[in-house]
Amino acid sequence: MISNIQREIQQAIEKAKTIALISHKSPDGDSLGSVAGLGQALMETGKEVTLFINDKIPERYEFLAEKNPYRMYKKGMGEGMDLVFVLDCGQASRLDYSEGILNEGKVIINMDHHMKNPDFGHINWVNTEISSTCELVLELIRKLKLPLNHSVATALYTGIVTDTGSFMYDNTAPGTLRACAELLEAGVDKDRIYREVFQSRNLREVKLLGEVLKDLTPLFEGRVTLSSLSQQTLKNHDLDIQSLDELIDFTRDIAGVEISVVLKEMENGGTKIGFRSKGEYRVDSLARSFGGGGHEKAAGATVKTDLEETETSVKKALEELLK
């Protein structure tokens, strides 16, 4: 049975001639996968569809661009669009400079799975009990009987497997695995997804990872790791802000560590903060205290302060949390 919110979305799609979908800044697998998966399914129905990104696609997800004509968003590109899907975006501000698209499209549909989503769309479907926005998209495809071909399934499987940490995180539920079984039946090449996303690390990243781990000193009696990457360090290794995402997982996985934090200095100022937890502490609330958000054990934020000031603030927040 189709729900009221799904019917609203169905009616909006049926009325629309032009449809845009957009990812959030610093896109991850769920962001890119949900845009590509839903976008391709809508293209198969004959709609005029544009897939927008607003940031460079990380190398590990470039394989998704082989079948998906992502376009870099520029101001005004969404003007007059009948329908705009904003996917996997917990807050409108995560669109960064492309937030203006919310005023350019005639109808905005906000589909997401993050807690505290403020319902910034005209139509809002936010399910915090589901693993990923890609799983939510699959439910929509199923209910609206949209096409589910190999390319659509590959994009959606990529988002689910990355947002669940290869089914390791708490957001992996029985329904998540059933969804993945359905996608596998649609012809997903899971071996290629794992090879591209998890087994194709850049050698420069591996070398920098070694340097960072060599100098790592756990804090708060070994319960916390905090690593900082300056722009100069990244440039010395010919890397950018989206590189070395796995650092936070390596440091989290140290025995005795409850929380890992990685700070990355942004090119135009400010700092990107990543939080991970494997114990009793929730890092989504920690991220929200810095204006960000996320999940209980995986969250992040972007702040305007420099690396040194951010590190001081994060240590203070951790001290309060660990009391």
XYZ file of C-alpha atoms in Angstrom:
323
model
C 0.000 0.000 0.000
C 1.286 3.446 -0.908
C 1.464 5.995 1.935
C 0.176 9.566 1.791
C 3.683 11.022 1.519
C 4.594 8.594 -1.263
C 1.388 9.545 -3.084
C 2.317 13.235 -2.793
C 5.708 12.500 -4.326
C 4.126 10.386 -7.054
C 1.729 13.212 -7.974
C 4.575 15.739 -8.021
C 6.577 13.488 -10.368
C 3.602 12.950 -12.665
C 3.017 16.721 -12.967
C 6.671 17.568 -13.573
C 8.308 17.811 -16.982
C 11.717 18.882 -15.685
C 13.273 17.314 -12.588
C 16.560 18.064 -10.829
C 18.314 16.074 -8.116
C 21.175 17.446 -6.039
C 23.755 16.044 -3.627
C 25.158 17.728 -0.540
C 28.605 19.303 -0.276
C 31.482 16.814 0.155
C 29.318 14.018 -1.227
C 29.583 10.485 0.117
C 28.300 7.201 -1.279
C 24.757 7.695 0.000
C 24.543 11.212 -1.415
C 25.876 10.299 -4.861
C 24.125 6.936 -4.932
C 20.684 8.292 -4.070
C 20.955 11.060 -6.682
C 22.113 8.615 -9.360
C 19.721 5.827 -8.425
C 16.546 7.909 -8.314
C 17.699 10.071 -11.212
C 18.239 7.090 -13.511
C 14.916 5.524 -12.520
C 13.139 8.789 -13.396
C 15.013 9.061 -16.702
C 13.694 5.629 -17.645
C 10.153 7.032 -17.397
C 10.951 9.663 -20.038
C 11.269 12.654 -17.710
C 13.829 15.390 -18.409
C 16.217 14.834 -15.495
C 19.361 16.680 -14.376
C 21.746 15.273 -11.761
C 23.583 18.046 -9.918
C 26.671 17.855 -7.730
C 28.246 20.843 -5.991
C 31.653 19.437 -5.192
C 34.311 17.189 -6.659
C 33.406 13.497 -6.728
C 35.841 11.535 -4.511
C 38.027 9.131 -6.491
C 36.465 6.051 -4.877
C 33.046 7.011 -6.288
C 34.125 8.043 -9.774
C 32.862 4.724 -11.164
C 29.321 5.938 -10.515
C 29.884 8.769 -13.003
C 30.413 6.274 -15.846
C 26.649 5.830 -16.228
C 25.466 9.050 -14.575
C 25.754 12.477 -16.245
C 26.431 14.506 -13.081
C 26.641 18.267 -13.718
C 28.426 20.773 -11.496
C 25.740 23.112 -10.170
C 26.042 26.837 -10.796
C 23.726 29.565 -9.564
C 20.523 29.711 -11.576
C 20.749 26.230 -13.081
C 17.685 25.125 -11.131
C 15.605 28.127 -12.205
C 12.145 27.095 -13.312
C 12.640 23.379 -12.615
C 9.245 21.811 -11.989
C 10.633 19.548 -9.290
C 13.860 19.427 -7.270
C 14.831 16.442 -5.112
C 17.285 17.261 -2.311
C 18.629 13.918 -1.126
C 20.537 12.828 1.986
C 20.799 16.401 3.258
C 20.190 16.702 7.001
C 20.164 20.503 6.832
C 19.711 22.912 3.940
C 23.064 24.484 4.822
C 24.795 21.236 3.762
C 24.078 22.310 0.190
C 26.582 25.126 0.809
C 26.673 27.555 -2.148
C 23.999 25.578 -4.003
C 21.388 26.216 -1.291
C 19.933 28.780 -3.680
C 18.406 25.944 -5.710
C 15.706 25.758 -3.017
C 14.383 29.087 -4.317
C 14.795 28.173 -7.983
C 12.699 25.012 -8.183
C 8.912 25.170 -8.136
C 8.508 22.171 -5.813
C 11.222 20.923 -3.439
C 11.174 17.334 -2.170
C 13.409 16.648 0.812
C 14.200 12.919 1.228
C 16.538 12.039 4.072
C 17.288 9.730 7.001
C 19.168 12.043 9.378
C 17.859 13.017 12.791
C 16.850 16.649 13.383
C 16.123 17.288 9.697
C 14.157 20.582 9.805
C 11.779 19.676 6.931
C 12.972 22.426 4.585
C 11.136 21.124 1.509
C 7.588 21.590 0.261
C 7.298 17.810 0.594
C 9.380 16.135 3.288
C 9.948 12.387 3.634
C 12.396 11.858 6.493
C 12.775 8.372 7.969
C 15.382 8.216 10.736
C 14.779 4.488 11.277
C 16.180 3.515 7.890
C 19.851 2.832 7.087
C 20.362 5.368 4.334
C 18.701 7.640 1.842
C 19.455 5.012 -0.814
C 17.282 2.517 1.065
C 14.548 5.165 1.200
C 14.889 5.707 -2.561
C 14.568 1.973 -3.150
C 11.313 1.973 -1.180
C 10.016 4.818 -3.359
C 11.049 3.008 -6.547
C 9.304 -0.121 -5.325
C 6.071 1.638 -4.304
C 5.872 3.811 -7.445
C 6.885 0.868 -9.655
C 9.771 2.829 -11.194
C 12.396 0.930 -13.228
C 15.081 -0.899 -11.237
C 17.841 -1.770 -13.675
C 21.490 -2.742 -13.104
C 22.779 0.855 -12.980
C 20.064 2.036 -10.580
C 20.677 -0.941 -8.303
C 24.451 -0.406 -8.344
C 24.089 3.229 -7.283
C 21.690 2.363 -4.453
C 23.747 -0.584 -3.193
C 26.819 1.679 -3.059
C 24.994 4.137 -0.804
C 23.676 1.464 1.524
C 26.968 -0.411 1.919
C 28.935 2.779 2.633
C 26.429 4.345 5.046
C 26.211 1.118 7.063
C 29.991 0.670 7.196
C 29.663 -2.562 5.218
C 26.711 -3.545 7.447
C 28.733 -2.976 10.632
C 26.889 0.072 12.031
C 23.772 0.021 14.202
C 21.649 1.353 11.340
C 21.843 -2.086 9.680
C 18.428 -3.698 10.208
C 16.743 -6.791 8.740
C 15.042 -4.539 6.187
C 18.440 -3.217 5.114
C 19.658 -6.697 4.218
C 16.406 -7.514 2.437
C 16.821 -4.328 0.404
C 20.353 -5.353 -0.555
C 19.151 -8.819 -1.545
C 16.646 -7.172 -3.883
C 19.389 -5.018 -5.382
C 21.656 -8.026 -5.866
C 18.830 -9.767 -7.701
C 18.676 -6.718 -9.991
C 22.251 -7.445 -11.104
C 24.554 -5.443 -8.822
C 28.245 -6.176 -9.329
C 29.084 -6.057 -5.622
C 32.661 -7.187 -6.242
C 33.332 -4.071 -8.295
C 31.700 -1.816 -5.706
C 33.896 -3.211 -2.929
C 36.978 -3.025 -5.144
C 36.373 0.612 -6.129
C 35.226 1.903 -2.746
C 37.289 -0.107 -0.264
C 40.207 -1.671 -2.148
C 41.559 1.087 -4.380
C 43.370 3.363 -1.961
C 45.628 5.991 -3.450
C 49.288 5.294 -2.616
C 49.755 8.924 -1.517
C 46.915 8.474 0.974
C 48.450 5.279 2.333
C 51.804 7.013 2.881
C 50.159 9.930 4.687
C 48.082 7.502 6.747
C 51.302 5.870 7.900
C 52.764 9.220 8.953
C 49.665 10.205 10.894
C 49.361 6.867 12.683
C 53.063 6.906 13.588
C 52.621 10.152 15.534
C 49.196 9.340 16.999
C 48.824 9.807 20.762
C 45.490 8.743 22.325
C 43.860 11.211 24.731
C 41.721 10.877 27.869
C 43.434 7.721 29.109
C 43.327 6.132 25.674
C 39.584 6.569 25.148
C 39.919 9.175 22.374
C 42.069 9.703 19.306
C 42.278 13.114 17.676
C 44.107 13.674 14.382
C 44.566 16.951 12.527
C 45.384 17.418 8.846
C 46.451 20.868 7.679
C 46.085 22.109 4.124
C 49.879 22.207 3.871
C 50.141 18.539 4.851
C 47.505 17.564 2.297
C 49.206 19.604 -0.423
C 52.593 18.106 0.413
C 51.100 14.730 -0.495
C 49.134 16.073 -3.473
C 45.833 15.366 -1.688
C 42.669 17.364 -1.004
C 40.047 17.735 1.738
C 38.150 14.643 0.587
C 41.205 12.395 0.884
C 42.032 9.943 3.665
C 38.459 9.415 4.838
C 39.443 6.006 6.209
C 41.772 7.608 8.802
C 38.874 8.027 11.230
C 38.030 4.324 10.988
C 41.633 3.218 11.549
C 41.908 5.304 14.695
C 38.475 4.269 15.982
C 39.439 0.606 15.682
C 42.308 0.863 18.181
C 41.642 -1.253 21.277
C 40.329 0.868 24.155
C 39.330 3.808 21.956
C 35.707 4.883 22.356
C 35.690 7.991 20.138
C 37.857 9.028 17.206
C 38.001 12.536 15.796
C 39.613 13.800 12.609
C 40.026 17.498 11.837
C 40.768 18.691 8.304
C 41.690 22.255 7.475
C 39.605 23.536 4.570
C 41.192 25.310 1.628
C 39.237 28.529 2.036
C 39.374 28.599 5.828
C 37.499 26.734 8.507
C 37.719 23.131 9.600
C 35.858 19.947 8.760
C 35.278 17.708 11.800
C 34.550 13.977 11.704
C 33.406 11.959 14.727
C 33.144 8.178 15.161
C 32.142 6.101 18.189
C 32.086 2.386 18.882
C 30.976 2.432 22.516
C 28.375 4.017 24.745
C 28.949 7.613 23.648
C 26.757 9.241 20.996
C 28.645 11.538 18.653
C 25.600 12.957 16.839
C 24.910 15.254 19.794
C 28.591 16.184 19.854
C 28.434 17.106 16.161
C 25.251 19.138 16.669
C 27.041 21.240 19.312
C 29.304 22.362 16.442
C 26.409 22.992 14.063
C 26.585 19.619 12.357
C 24.769 16.321 12.688
C 24.704 12.693 11.679
C 24.126 9.354 13.374
C 24.758 8.021 16.869
C 28.142 6.561 15.972
C 29.091 8.526 12.853
C 28.668 12.283 12.605
C 30.417 15.458 11.537
C 30.391 19.225 11.294
C 32.022 22.116 9.480
C 33.110 25.166 11.468
C 34.605 28.531 10.565
C 37.410 28.409 13.143
C 40.964 27.444 12.206
C 42.546 24.081 12.949
C 44.179 25.081 16.257
C 41.102 26.796 17.686
C 38.861 23.947 16.569
C 41.103 21.383 18.210
C 40.904 23.295 21.505
C 37.097 23.500 21.292
C 36.729 19.823 20.407
C 38.941 18.745 23.314
C 36.827 20.842 25.686
C 33.608 19.296 24.338
C 35.079 15.796 24.685
C 36.111 16.503 28.275
C 32.494 17.435 29.088
C 31.147 14.359 27.330
C 33.514 11.934 29.032
C 32.947 13.149 32.596
